C-alpha cells in the first residue's frame, strides 16, 4: 500500500524557522514568559495547549509541543492514504455528552473562522453530524446473531452549549430518569400486547403523575399495592413504576427497606409476567433485559448507599459491572445480553484483550451509562465528517500555530530526568530537571516541519511523513524509517532540554502505555507511579476499514447508517461510514465504507521485544479480518457471501485499480484495504478495571512542582478511555499550571 | 539550582473532585435559580438532612487528620456522632411506624368505606395467601481473632430456609482493608447456620459491616457487624 500514497503539496502555511514565528503568525511577547513543554499531541495535550494560550493569559505561557513522528492526534490520529482515503486508528464517534471536547472544538472553529467558500468543513456543524441510529446484537439459541437497532431521540441543544439548560444531574435525578425509562419500556410492551388492559393507562397517566405528592399518600399507595398484589398485571406494574418514580424523586423521605421491598415486588412481578413469553419473542426478551438490568441498578444504588456516599459512583469502583449487577439481582441472561456486552465492547473492556475476561469498574461504567443516556445533547452519537485528524487535530494545529505555539515534530521522548534528591533545598519538592529526546529526523534548513496537506480545500494529515522536507529524506524513505513504531529506534541525534533554560513547566501528555518506557526514572523512584502502572492497565486494539463497490443494501443491510456493537469477537463493533467517501479522492467512488474494531489479545503473537513484533501483529489483524469476513459478517450482511464461508471479495474497491498489478482476486484483494494493530505503547487503550481508579495520578497532583500529567489515564473525574476524559484531563493540566479554567468550569469533573 | 530561580506550579485549591455536588456543572448556583424542575426541588428538600450528615462526617474525618486533634476533641466528636446517630435512628423508626400505621389505616379506610356503601373503585385482586410466619434460623457463630471482637448479627425471617451468602466486611474508611474470611455454612437443614469469621492479626481496629444475601434472589436478608478493639 505504501507506494500508492501520493502526498499532495504541503498545506499553505508560510515556511517558518523552528525557533522564530513566521511574519504571518501572531507574535507573542509575554511580559514574563513561562516556558511550557507539552509532550505528546493527543486530545489531552492539545487541550492543555489550547487552554494555556487563551487570550486571557495574555501570552504568559510560551508553549512548545514535542511530538513523535509527523502528526498530532495520539490514538485519534488519522491520515490520508491512497486516493486520499481516510485511514484511522479505529472507529471514533463522539458522544452527545462530550461537553468539554465539543466546547473546546467549537471555540477552535469559531476562532479559525474558515471561509466556507474554500473550505468544505468550515464550522463545527460541518465537522459533525448527528448519528442517532445505534444497535447491539444478540445471539439467538440457534446460533444466529440478530441486530437490535434503535433510534435514539434527539434532545434539546448541542454538546458544548453553555451550561445551565437542564443539565443539573445528580444521582437522585438519574434514578428518577432510570425509573422513567423502565416505565417507558413497560408502556411500549403494553402497546404491543393485544390483550393488555390498555384502558387503565388513562386512569392515571404516569407522565402526568404529580411528583410532589404528600409522603403519606405515597406510602399508603405503596402499602396498598403490596398488600393487594396490584402489580400482577402489566397495567398495575406501570402504575407501580410511576409511583416508584415519585419515590425516587425524594428518596430520603422513604425508608430504605420499603423502597427495596417495593422494587423487589416490581421486579418479581415483571419477571413473572414476562418470563413465559420471553422464549419465543426476541424483542420482548431484549426489553426485559434492559428492565431487569435497570431494576438491579436501582436496587444496587440504594443498597450500596451510592446516593449518600460522597464518593458518588466510585463507591462501587472495586466491583466489576457484571458482578455488581448479579449481586443486585440481575438475571444471568440479562448480564450476558447484547446490551451489556456492547457496553464492554465500546470500552474495549477486556483485560489483556482476552474476550473471556470482561472487566470494567461498576462505578465508572454506571457513570458512563448515565452520562450517555441521560445527558446527551442533540444526538446520542455525533459522527465526524472527515478523519479525526482532519476534523479535530488539523483545526487545533492551525489555531495553536496562530496563537504562537511551536511544534517540534520527530521528537521521541526517552527520559524524564528528575533532580537528585540530595540537591533539593529544605522543603523543596522534587522536580523535573531534564527532558531527553531522540530527534528522529531533521528538517531541511532548520525550518519548522509543515505537516498538513490540502485535500479538496481541507487541511488534512497524510498517512506518511513528507520525506521531501527531511534531511536525507530519500534515504530515510528508502530505508523504511517508521517514525511511529516503538520498535524503530533510529534517530538523527539526541537532544536534552534543561529546566529553566529550555522549559519551566512540563505537561506529560503521552499515552499510558508509553509511561514505563519514557519515565523510567520517575517510575523507579516513585511508588505511586509504580502502583499506577500495576493497576491501571491498557489493551491493544485492532481495526480495519472496507471500501466497497456495492452498497450495503446489495449486501443485505437495509437499515440506515448505524453504529453497532456487541457483535462477534474479535471485531465486535461496526460503523457504517459511507458518508466519508465523498470527502476522499477516488477516481471511481466506492458506494459503501465500513469500519470495524475490537480488542487484540496480548497473549498471542511473538515476544513484544522482537523487532518484527509490529509487522507480525499487523499481519495477525489481516488474518483476523479475512476470517471474520468469511465466517461472521454474514450475520449482519446476509448477502455478503459468495458461498458459505466465503466473502464476496470482488466487492472491495482498490485505490490502485489502474495500476498494472491491481489488487488481485479472492482474499488477496483484501490487501487493497486498510487495517492496523494498535500495539505501539502510545496507541494502547486505557482500561477502567475494577478498583483501579484510586491508583490513577491526578493532573492536580503536585508531588513534582513543575510537572503535571494529561491523558485519559489520569484521575480526571471521568476515568475511562475516551476523548472527553482526555480533554477533561488536558483542561485540568492547564488548571494545574495556570489555575485556569476554574475546576467548576470543567464539566463533569465534580460529577458523582 | 536555587529554588528562587525555578518557576513552580501554583498550589492547587484542591486535588480531587467533589462528587457529592448534585450538579453536572459543578457548584450549585446560589439561590437555586434554575431549580425549576419539581423533581430537583423535591430532591433537594428531601436530601438536606442527609447532606448535612455527610458534611459533618467529612468535617470529622478532616479533623481526625489534623495534627492538632486532641483527645478532648475526640470525646466531643463522639458525643456529637452518637447524638446524630440517635437522631437518625429516631427519624428512621418514626417513618417506619408511620408506614405501618398508614398501611393499617389504608386497609381500615377501605373496609369502612365498603361498610358505608361508598364507592371503593375496582375490587383489588385477591391477595396472595398469607404464609406462615417464619422465624429466623438458628445461628452458631465462630470467631477466630487475636484481638477482642464483638459480633452483632441481624437476620430477618426471610432468611429461614434460604441459601445465604455474606459479603466481605467493610469499614467506613475505604482505605481500611476488608475482612474477607467470613463464611456462612449450613451442613444440613437440621443443623444451625454457622457464621465463621477469621480476623487477621493485623486487622485495624474499627467497626466492620457486611450484608447477608439470599443467594437465589440476591435480596438482603440480614447484616453482620464486627467491632474490633485494640488488644490489651
JSON list of N, CA and C in Angstrom, two decimals, chain B residues 164-232:
[
{"chain": "B", "resi": 164, "resn": "UNK", "atom": "N", "xyz": [-27.78, -18.76, 51.94]},
{"chain": "B", "resi": 164, "resn": "UNK", "atom": "CA", "xyz": [-27.30, -17.42, 52.26]},
{"chain": "B", "resi": 164, "resn": "UNK", "atom": "C", "xyz": [-25.83, -17.24, 51.88]},
{"chain": "B", "resi": 165, "resn": "UNK", "atom": "N", "xyz": [-25.51, -16.03, 51.51]},
{"chain": "B", "resi": 165, "resn": "UNK", "atom": "CA", "xyz": [-24.10, -15.67, 51.30]},
{"chain": "B", "resi": 165, "resn": "UNK", "atom": "C", "xyz": [-23.85, -14.37, 52.05]},
{"chain": "B", "resi": 166, "resn": "UNK", "atom": "N", "xyz": [-22.62, -14.20, 52.46]},
{"chain": "B", "resi": 166, "resn": "UNK", "atom": "CA", "xyz": [-22.28, -12.98, 53.18]},
{"chain": "B", "resi": 166, "resn": "UNK", "atom": "C", "xyz": [-21.16, -12.26, 52.43]},
{"chain": "B", "resi": 167, "resn": "UNK", "atom": "N", "xyz": [-21.27, -10.95, 52.36]},
{"chain": "B", "resi": 167, "resn": "UNK", "atom": "CA", "xyz": [-20.23, -10.15, 51.70]},
{"chain": "B", "resi": 167, "resn": "UNK", "atom": "C", "xyz": [-19.03, -9.96, 52.61]},
{"chain": "B", "resi": 168, "resn": "UNK", "atom": "N", "xyz": [-17.91, -9.58, 52.02]},
{"chain": "B", "resi": 168, "resn": "UNK", "atom": "CA", "xyz": [-16.77, -9.17, 52.83]},
{"chain": "B", "resi": 168, "resn": "UNK", "atom": "C", "xyz": [-17.19, -7.99, 53.70]},
{"chain": "B", "resi": 169, "resn": "UNK", "atom": "N", "xyz": [-16.61, -7.92, 54.89]},
{"chain": "B", "resi": 169, "resn": "UNK", "atom": "CA", "xyz": [-17.00, -6.86, 55.81]},
{"chain": "B", "resi": 169, "resn": "UNK", "atom": "C", "xyz": [-16.14, -5.63, 55.56]},
{"chain": "B", "resi": 170, "resn": "UNK", "atom": "N", "xyz": [-16.79, -4.48, 55.52]},
{"chain": "B", "resi": 170, "resn": "UNK", "atom": "CA", "xyz": [-16.08, -3.25, 55.20]},
{"chain": "B", "resi": 170, "resn": "UNK", "atom": "C", "xyz": [-16.13, -2.29, 56.37]},
{"chain": "B", "resi": 171, "resn": "UNK", "atom": "N", "xyz": [-15.11, -1.48, 56.43]},
{"chain": "B", "resi": 171, "resn": "UNK", "atom": "CA", "xyz": [-15.05, -0.40, 57.42]},
{"chain": "B", "resi": 171, "resn": "UNK", "atom": "C", "xyz": [-15.55, 0.87, 56.73]},
{"chain": "B", "resi": 172, "resn": "UNK", "atom": "N", "xyz": [-15.96, 1.86, 57.51]},
{"chain": "B", "resi": 172, "resn": "UNK", "atom": "CA", "xyz": [-16.43, 3.10, 56.90]},
{"chain": "B", "resi": 172, "resn": "UNK", "atom": "C", "xyz": [-15.32, 3.77, 56.11]},
{"chain": "B", "resi": 173, "resn": "UNK", "atom": "N", "xyz": [-14.08, 3.62, 56.58]},
{"chain": "B", "resi": 173, "resn": "UNK", "atom": "CA", "xyz": [-12.95, 4.20, 55.87]},
{"chain": "B", "resi": 173, "resn": "UNK", "atom": "C", "xyz": [-12.57, 3.26, 54.72]},
{"chain": "B", "resi": 174, "resn": "UNK", "atom": "N", "xyz": [-12.73, 3.71, 53.47]},
{"chain": "B", "resi": 174, "resn": "UNK", "atom": "CA", "xyz": [-12.49, 2.81, 52.35]},
{"chain": "B", "resi": 174, "resn": "UNK", "atom": "C", "xyz": [-11.03, 2.34, 52.26]},
{"chain": "B", "resi": 175, "resn": "UNK", "atom": "N", "xyz": [-10.14, 3.07, 52.91]},
{"chain": "B", "resi": 175, "resn": "UNK", "atom": "CA", "xyz": [-8.72, 2.69, 52.82]},
{"chain": "B", "resi": 175, "resn": "UNK", "atom": "C", "xyz": [-8.40, 1.50, 53.73]},
{"chain": "B", "resi": 176, "resn": "UNK", "atom": "N", "xyz": [-9.28, 1.22, 54.67]},
{"chain": "B", "resi": 176, "resn": "UNK", "atom": "CA", "xyz": [-9.04, 0.11, 55.59]},
{"chain": "B", "resi": 176, "resn": "UNK", "atom": "C", "xyz": [-9.33, -1.20, 54.88]},
{"chain": "B", "resi": 177, "resn": "UNK", "atom": "N", "xyz": [-8.43, -2.17, 55.00]},
{"chain": "B", "resi": 177, "resn": "UNK", "atom": "CA", "xyz": [-8.68, -3.44, 54.28]},
{"chain": "B", "resi": 177, "resn": "UNK", "atom": "C", "xyz": [-9.95, -4.13, 54.76]},
{"chain": "B", "resi": 178, "resn": "UNK", "atom": "N", "xyz": [-10.61, -4.80, 53.84]},
{"chain": "B", "resi": 178, "resn": "UNK", "atom": "CA", "xyz": [-11.83, -5.51, 54.20]},
{"chain": "B", "resi": 178, "resn": "UNK", "atom": "C", "xyz": [-11.50, -6.80, 54.95]},
{"chain": "B", "resi": 179, "resn": "UNK", "atom": "N", "xyz": [-12.47, -7.30, 55.65]},
{"chain": "B", "resi": 179, "resn": "UNK", "atom": "CA", "xyz": [-12.34, -8.64, 56.25]},
{"chain": "B", "resi": 179, "resn": "UNK", "atom": "C", "xyz": [-13.02, -9.61, 55.31]},
{"chain": "B", "resi": 180, "resn": "UNK", "atom": "N", "xyz": [-12.23, -10.45, 54.67]},
{"chain": "B", "resi": 180, "resn": "UNK", "atom": "CA", "xyz": [-12.78, -11.29, 53.60]},
{"chain": "B", "resi": 180, "resn": "UNK", "atom": "C", "xyz": [-13.04, -12.72, 54.05]},
{"chain": "B", "resi": 181, "resn": "UNK", "atom": "N", "xyz": [-12.43, -13.12, 55.16]},
{"chain": "B", "resi": 181, "resn": "UNK", "atom": "CA", "xyz": [-12.59, -14.51, 55.57]},
{"chain": "B", "resi": 181, "resn": "UNK", "atom": "C", "xyz": [-13.85, -14.66, 56.43]},
{"chain": "B", "resi": 182, "resn": "UNK", "atom": "N", "xyz": [-14.99, -14.49, 55.82]},
{"chain": "B", "resi": 182, "resn": "UNK", "atom": "CA", "xyz": [-16.27, -14.58, 56.51]},
{"chain": "B", "resi": 182, "resn": "UNK", "atom": "C", "xyz": [-17.16, -15.52, 55.70]},
{"chain": "B", "resi": 183, "resn": "UNK", "atom": "N", "xyz": [-17.67, -16.56, 56.34]},
{"chain": "B", "resi": 183, "resn": "UNK", "atom": "CA", "xyz": [-18.49, -17.53, 55.60]},
{"chain": "B", "resi": 183, "resn": "UNK", "atom": "C", "xyz": [-19.75, -17.88, 56.39]},
{"chain": "B", "resi": 184, "resn": "UNK", "atom": "N", "xyz": [-20.73, -18.34, 55.64]},
{"chain": "B", "resi": 184, "resn": "UNK", "atom": "CA", "xyz": [-21.97, -18.85, 56.24]},
{"chain": "B", "resi": 184, "resn": "UNK", "atom": "C", "xyz": [-22.18, -20.27, 55.71]},
{"chain": "B", "resi": 185, "resn": "UNK", "atom": "N", "xyz": [-22.27, -21.24, 56.61]},
{"chain": "B", "resi": 185, "resn": "UNK", "atom": "CA", "xyz": [-22.41, -22.63, 56.19]},
{"chain": "B", "resi": 185, "resn": "UNK", "atom": "C", "xyz": [-23.66, -23.24, 56.80]},
{"chain": "B", "resi": 186, "resn": "UNK", "atom": "N", "xyz": [-24.29, -24.09, 56.03]},
{"chain": "B", "resi": 186, "resn": "UNK", "atom": "CA", "xyz": [-25.40, -24.87, 56.56]},
{"chain": "B", "resi": 186, "resn": "UNK", "atom": "C", "xyz": [-25.18, -26.31, 56.12]},
{"chain": "B", "resi": 187, "resn": "UNK", "atom": "N", "xyz": [-24.75, -27.16, 57.07]},
{"chain": "B", "resi": 187, "resn": "UNK", "atom": "CA", "xyz": [-24.39, -28.53, 56.69]},
{"chain": "B", "resi": 187, "resn": "UNK", "atom": "C", "xyz": [-25.63, -29.34, 56.33]},
{"chain": "B", "resi": 188, "resn": "UNK", "atom": "N", "xyz": [-26.67, -29.19, 57.15]},
{"chain": "B", "resi": 188, "resn": "UNK", "atom": "CA", "xyz": [-27.93, -29.89, 56.85]},
{"chain": "B", "resi": 188, "resn": "UNK", "atom": "C", "xyz": [-29.05, -29.03, 57.39]},
{"chain": "B", "resi": 189, "resn": "UNK", "atom": "N", "xyz": [-30.27, -29.25, 56.92]},
{"chain": "B", "resi": 189, "resn": "UNK", "atom": "CA", "xyz": [-31.39, -28.41, 57.37]},
{"chain": "B", "resi": 189, "resn": "UNK", "atom": "C", "xyz": [-31.60, -28.47, 58.87]},
{"chain": "B", "resi": 190, "resn": "UNK", "atom": "N", "xyz": [-31.15, -29.54, 59.49]},
{"chain": "B", "resi": 190, "resn": "UNK", "atom": "CA", "xyz": [-31.37, -29.67, 60.94]},
{"chain": "B", "resi": 190, "resn": "UNK", "atom": "C", "xyz": [-30.29, -28.95, 61.75]},
{"chain": "B", "resi": 191, "resn": "UNK", "atom": "N", "xyz": [-29.16, -28.70, 61.12]},
{"chain": "B", "resi": 191, "resn": "UNK", "atom": "CA", "xyz": [-28.08, -28.04, 61.85]},
{"chain": "B", "resi": 191, "resn": "UNK", "atom": "C", "xyz": [-28.31, -26.54, 61.89]},
{"chain": "B", "resi": 192, "resn": "UNK", "atom": "N", "xyz": [-27.75, -25.88, 62.89]},
{"chain": "B", "resi": 192, "resn": "UNK", "atom": "CA", "xyz": [-27.82, -24.42, 62.87]},
{"chain": "B", "resi": 192, "resn": "UNK", "atom": "C", "xyz": [-26.90, -23.86, 61.78]},
{"chain": "B", "resi": 193, "resn": "UNK", "atom": "N", "xyz": [-27.25, -22.72, 61.34]},
{"chain": "B", "resi": 193, "resn": "UNK", "atom": "CA", "xyz": [-26.39, -21.99, 60.39]},
{"chain": "B", "resi": 193, "resn": "UNK", "atom": "C", "xyz": [-25.11, -21.60, 61.12]},
{"chain": "B", "resi": 194, "resn": "UNK", "atom": "N", "xyz": [-23.96, -21.73, 60.45]},
{"chain": "B", "resi": 194, "resn": "UNK", "atom": "CA", "xyz": [-22.70, -21.38, 61.12]},
{"chain": "B", "resi": 194, "resn": "UNK", "atom": "C", "xyz": [-22.07, -20.18, 60.44]},
{"chain": "B", "resi": 195, "resn": "UNK", "atom": "N", "xyz": [-21.89, -19.14, 61.21]},
{"chain": "B", "resi": 195, "resn": "UNK", "atom": "CA", "xyz": [-21.19, -17.94, 60.71]},
{"chain": "B", "resi": 195, "resn": "UNK", "atom": "C", "xyz": [-19.76, -18.01, 61.22]},
{"chain": "B", "resi": 196, "resn": "UNK", "atom": "N", "xyz": [-18.81, -18.08, 60.30]},
{"chain": "B", "resi": 196, "resn": "UNK", "atom": "CA", "xyz": [-17.39, -18.17, 60.70]},
{"chain": "B", "resi": 196, "resn": "UNK", "atom": "C", "xyz": [-16.69, -16.88, 60.30]},
{"chain": "B", "resi": 197, "resn": "UNK", "atom": "N", "xyz": [-15.99, -16.32, 61.24]},
{"chain": "B", "resi": 197, "resn": "UNK", "atom": "CA", "xyz": [-15.25, -15.08, 60.97]},
{"chain": "B", "resi": 197, "resn": "UNK", "atom": "C", "xyz": [-13.83, -15.28, 61.46]},
{"chain": "B", "resi": 198, "resn": "UNK", "atom": "N", "xyz": [-12.89, -15.06, 60.56]},
{"chain": "B", "resi": 198, "resn": "UNK", "atom": "CA", "xyz": [-11.48, -15.10, 60.98]},
{"chain": "B", "resi": 198, "resn": "UNK", "atom": "C", "xyz": [-10.92, -13.69, 60.82]},
{"chain": "B", "resi": 199, "resn": "UNK", "atom": "N", "xyz": [-10.49, -13.13, 61.93]},
{"chain": "B", "resi": 199, "resn": "UNK", "atom": "CA", "xyz": [-9.97, -11.76, 61.89]},
{"chain": "B", "resi": 199, "resn": "UNK", "atom": "C", "xyz": [-8.44, -11.82, 61.75]},
{"chain": "B", "resi": 200, "resn": "UNK", "atom": "N", "xyz": [-7.89, -11.29, 60.68]},
{"chain": "B", "resi": 200, "resn": "UNK", "atom": "CA", "xyz": [-6.43, -11.30, 60.54]},
{"chain": "B", "resi": 200, "resn": "UNK", "atom": "C", "xyz": [-5.77, -10.58, 61.71]},
{"chain": "B", "resi": 201, "resn": "UNK", "atom": "N", "xyz": [-4.59, -11.02, 62.04]},
{"chain": "B", "resi": 201, "resn": "UNK", "atom": "CA", "xyz": [-3.89, -10.45, 63.18]},
{"chain": "B", "resi": 201, "resn": "UNK", "atom": "C", "xyz": [-3.62, -8.97, 63.04]},
{"chain": "B", "resi": 202, "resn": "UNK", "atom": "N", "xyz": [-3.45, -8.51, 61.79]},
{"chain": "B", "resi": 202, "resn": "UNK", "atom": "CA", "xyz": [-3.10, -7.10, 61.62]},
{"chain": "B", "resi": 202, "resn": "UNK", "atom": "C", "xyz": [-4.32, -6.26, 61.22]},
{"chain": "B", "resi": 203, "resn": "UNK", "atom": "N", "xyz": [-5.52, -6.80, 61.44]},
{"chain": "B", "resi": 203, "resn": "UNK", "atom": "CA", "xyz": [-6.70, -6.03, 61.06]},
{"chain": "B", "resi": 203, "resn": "UNK", "atom": "C", "xyz": [-6.83, -4.78, 61.95]},
{"chain": "B", "resi": 204, "resn": "UNK", "atom": "N", "xyz": [-6.91, -3.59, 61.36]},
{"chain": "B", "resi": 204, "resn": "UNK", "atom": "CA", "xyz": [-7.01, -2.38, 62.18]},
{"chain": "B", "resi": 204, "resn": "UNK", "atom": "C", "xyz": [-8.30, -2.38, 63.00]},
{"chain": "B", "resi": 205, "resn": "UNK", "atom": "N", "xyz": [-8.26, -1.84, 64.21]},
{"chain": "B", "resi": 205, "resn": "UNK", "atom": "CA", "xyz": [-9.48, -1.73, 65.00]},
{"chain": "B", "resi": 205, "resn": "UNK", "atom": "C", "xyz": [-10.53, -0.90, 64.26]},
{"chain": "B", "resi": 206, "resn": "UNK", "atom": "N", "xyz": [-11.78, -1.21, 64.52]},
{"chain": "B", "resi": 206, "resn": "UNK", "atom": "CA", "xyz": [-12.86, -0.47, 63.86]},
{"chain": "B", "resi": 206, "resn": "UNK", "atom": "C", "xyz": [-14.11, -1.32, 63.80]},
{"chain": "B", "resi": 207, "resn": "UNK", "atom": "N", "xyz": [-15.14, -0.74, 63.20]},
{"chain": "B", "resi": 207, "resn": "UNK", "atom": "CA", "xyz": [-16.40, -1.47, 63.03]},
{"chain": "B", "resi": 207, "resn": "UNK", "atom": "C", "xyz": [-16.51, -1.88, 61.57]},
{"chain": "B", "resi": 208, "resn": "UNK", "atom": "N", "xyz": [-16.70, -3.17, 61.35]},
{"chain": "B", "resi": 208, "resn": "UNK", "atom": "CA", "xyz": [-16.78, -3.72, 60.00]},
{"chain": "B", "resi": 208, "resn": "UNK", "atom": "C", "xyz": [-18.18, -4.29, 59.79]},
{"chain": "B", "resi": 209, "resn": "UNK", "atom": "N", "xyz": [-18.79, -3.93, 58.69]},
{"chain": "B", "resi": 209, "resn": "UNK", "atom": "CA", "xyz": [-20.14, -4.43, 58.46]},
{"chain": "B", "resi": 209, "resn": "UNK", "atom": "C", "xyz": [-20.26, -5.03, 57.06]},
{"chain": "B", "resi": 210, "resn": "UNK", "atom": "N", "xyz": [-21.20, -5.94, 56.92]},
{"chain": "B", "resi": 210, "resn": "UNK", "atom": "CA", "xyz": [-21.48, -6.54, 55.61]},
{"chain": "B", "resi": 210, "resn": "UNK", "atom": "C", "xyz": [-22.92, -7.00, 55.57]},
{"chain": "B", "resi": 211, "resn": "UNK", "atom": "N", "xyz": [-23.40, -7.23, 54.35]},
{"chain": "B", "resi": 211, "resn": "UNK", "atom": "CA", "xyz": [-24.79, -7.66, 54.23]},
{"chain": "B", "resi": 211, "resn": "UNK", "atom": "C", "xyz": [-24.85, -9.16, 53.97]},
{"chain": "B", "resi": 212, "resn": "UNK", "atom": "N", "xyz": [-25.95, -9.76, 54.38]},
{"chain": "B", "resi": 212, "resn": "UNK", "atom": "CA", "xyz": [-26.20, -11.18, 54.11]},
{"chain": "B", "resi": 212, "resn": "UNK", "atom": "C", "xyz": [-27.31, -11.24, 53.08]},
{"chain": "B", "resi": 213, "resn": "UNK", "atom": "N", "xyz": [-27.06, -12.01, 52.03]},
{"chain": "B", "resi": 213, "resn": "UNK", "atom": "CA", "xyz": [-27.99, -12.04, 50.91]},
{"chain": "B", "resi": 213, "resn": "UNK", "atom": "C", "xyz": [-28.60, -13.42, 50.74]},
{"chain": "B", "resi": 214, "resn": "UNK", "atom": "N", "xyz": [-29.82, -13.43, 50.25]},
{"chain": "B", "resi": 214, "resn": "UNK", "atom": "CA", "xyz": [-30.42, -14.66, 49.76]},
{"chain": "B", "resi": 214, "resn": "UNK", "atom": "C", "xyz": [-29.77, -14.94, 48.41]},
{"chain": "B", "resi": 215, "resn": "UNK", "atom": "N", "xyz": [-29.05, -16.04, 48.31]},
{"chain": "B", "resi": 215, "resn": "UNK", "atom": "CA", "xyz": [-28.26, -16.30, 47.10]},
{"chain": "B", "resi": 215, "resn": "UNK", "atom": "C", "xyz": [-29.14, -16.37, 45.85]},
{"chain": "B", "resi": 216, "resn": "UNK", "atom": "N", "xyz": [-30.36, -16.86, 46.02]},
{"chain": "B", "resi": 216, "resn": "UNK", "atom": "CA", "xyz": [-31.22, -17.04, 44.86]},
{"chain": "B", "resi": 216, "resn": "UNK", "atom": "C", "xyz": [-31.76, -15.70, 44.34]},
{"chain": "B", "resi": 217, "resn": "UNK", "atom": "N", "xyz": [-32.24, -14.88, 45.26]},
{"chain": "B", "resi": 217, "resn": "UNK", "atom": "CA", "xyz": [-32.89, -13.64, 44.84]},
{"chain": "B", "resi": 217, "resn": "UNK", "atom": "C", "xyz": [-31.96, -12.44, 44.94]},
{"chain": "B", "resi": 218, "resn": "UNK", "atom": "N", "xyz": [-30.84, -12.61, 45.62]},
{"chain": "B", "resi": 218, "resn": "UNK", "atom": "CA", "xyz": [-29.89, -11.52, 45.85]},
{"chain": "B", "resi": 218, "resn": "UNK", "atom": "C", "xyz": [-30.49, -10.41, 46.70]},
{"chain": "B", "resi": 219, "resn": "UNK", "atom": "N", "xyz": [-31.51, -10.73, 47.45]},
{"chain": "B", "resi": 219, "resn": "UNK", "atom": "CA", "xyz": [-32.10, -9.73, 48.33]},
{"chain": "B", "resi": 219, "resn": "UNK", "atom": "C", "xyz": [-31.41, -9.76, 49.69]},
{"chain": "B", "resi": 220, "resn": "UNK", "atom": "N", "xyz": [-31.35, -8.60, 50.32]},
{"chain": "B", "resi": 220, "resn": "UNK", "atom": "CA", "xyz": [-30.73, -8.52, 51.63]},
{"chain": "B", "resi": 220, "resn": "UNK", "atom": "C", "xyz": [-31.64, -9.14, 52.68]},
{"chain": "B", "resi": 221, "resn": "UNK", "atom": "N", "xyz": [-31.11, -10.08, 53.44]},
{"chain": "B", "resi": 221, "resn": "UNK", "atom": "CA", "xyz": [-31.92, -10.70, 54.50]},
{"chain": "B", "resi": 221, "resn": "UNK", "atom": "C", "xyz": [-31.26, -10.54, 55.86]},
{"chain": "B", "resi": 222, "resn": "UNK", "atom": "N", "xyz": [-30.18, -9.80, 55.91]},
{"chain": "B", "resi": 222, "resn": "UNK", "atom": "CA", "xyz": [-29.57, -9.57, 57.21]},
{"chain": "B", "resi": 222, "resn": "UNK", "atom": "C", "xyz": [-28.27, -8.81, 57.11]},
{"chain": "B", "resi": 223, "resn": "UNK", "atom": "N", "xyz": [-27.73, -8.50, 58.28]},
{"chain": "B", "resi": 223, "resn": "UNK", "atom": "CA", "xyz": [-26.44, -7.81, 58.32]},
{"chain": "B", "resi": 223, "resn": "UNK", "atom": "C", "xyz": [-25.59, -8.44, 59.41]},
{"chain": "B", "resi": 224, "resn": "UNK", "atom": "N", "xyz": [-24.30, -8.31, 59.24]},
{"chain": "B", "resi": 224, "resn": "UNK", "atom": "CA", "xyz": [-23.38, -8.75, 60.28]},
{"chain": "B", "resi": 224, "resn": "UNK", "atom": "C", "xyz": [-22.40, -7.62, 60.54]},
{"chain": "B", "resi": 225, "resn": "UNK", "atom": "N", "xyz": [-22.11, -7.42, 61.79]},
{"chain": "B", "resi": 225, "resn": "UNK", "atom": "CA", "xyz": [-21.24, -6.31, 62.16]},
{"chain": "B", "resi": 225, "resn": "UNK", "atom": "C", "xyz": [-20.21, -6.82, 63.17]},
{"chain": "B", "resi": 226, "resn": "UNK", "atom": "N", "xyz": [-18.96, -6.48, 62.96]},
{"chain": "B", "resi": 226, "resn": "UNK", "atom": "CA", "xyz": [-17.89, -6.91, 63.86]},
{"chain": "B", "resi": 226, "resn": "UNK", "atom": "C", "xyz": [-17.13, -5.69, 64.34]},
{"chain": "B", "resi": 227, "resn": "UNK", "atom": "N", "xyz": [-17.03, -5.56, 65.62]},
{"chain": "B", "resi": 227, "resn": "UNK", "atom": "CA", "xyz": [-16.27, -4.44, 66.18]},
{"chain": "B", "resi": 227, "resn": "UNK", "atom": "C", "xyz": [-14.94, -4.98, 66.71]},
{"chain": "B", "resi": 228, "resn": "UNK", "atom": "N", "xyz": [-13.85, -4.52, 66.17]},
{"chain": "B", "resi": 228, "resn": "UNK", "atom": "CA", "xyz": [-12.52, -4.92, 66.62]},
{"chain": "B", "resi": 228, "resn": "UNK", "atom": "C", "xyz": [-11.98, -3.81, 67.51]},
{"chain": "B", "resi": 229, "resn": "UNK", "atom": "N", "xyz": [-11.59, -4.17, 68.68]},
{"chain": "B", "resi": 229, "resn": "UNK", "atom": "CA", "xyz": [-10.98, -3.17, 69.57]},
{"chain": "B", "resi": 229, "resn": "UNK", "atom": "C", "xyz": [-9.53, -3.54, 69.82]},
{"chain": "B", "resi": 230, "resn": "UNK", "atom": "N", "xyz": [-8.68, -2.56, 70.11]},
{"chain": "B", "resi": 230, "resn": "UNK", "atom": "CA", "xyz": [-7.26, -2.87, 70.32]},
{"chain": "B", "resi": 230, "resn": "UNK", "atom": "C", "xyz": [-7.10, -3.83, 71.49]},
{"chain": "B", "resi": 231, "resn": "UNK", "atom": "N", "xyz": [-6.20, -4.77, 71.31]},
{"chain": "B", "resi": 231, "resn": "UNK", "atom": "CA", "xyz": [-5.94, -5.74, 72.37]},
{"chain": "B", "resi": 231, "resn": "UNK", "atom": "C", "xyz": [-5.21, -5.09, 73.54]},
{"chain": "B", "resi": 232, "resn": "UNK", "atom": "N", "xyz": [-5.17, -5.80, 74.66]},
{"chain": "B", "resi": 232, "resn": "UNK", "atom": "CA", "xyz": [-4.50, -5.23, 75.84]},
{"chain": "B", "resi": 232, "resn": "UNK", "atom": "C", "xyz": [-3.01, -5.07, 75.59]}
]
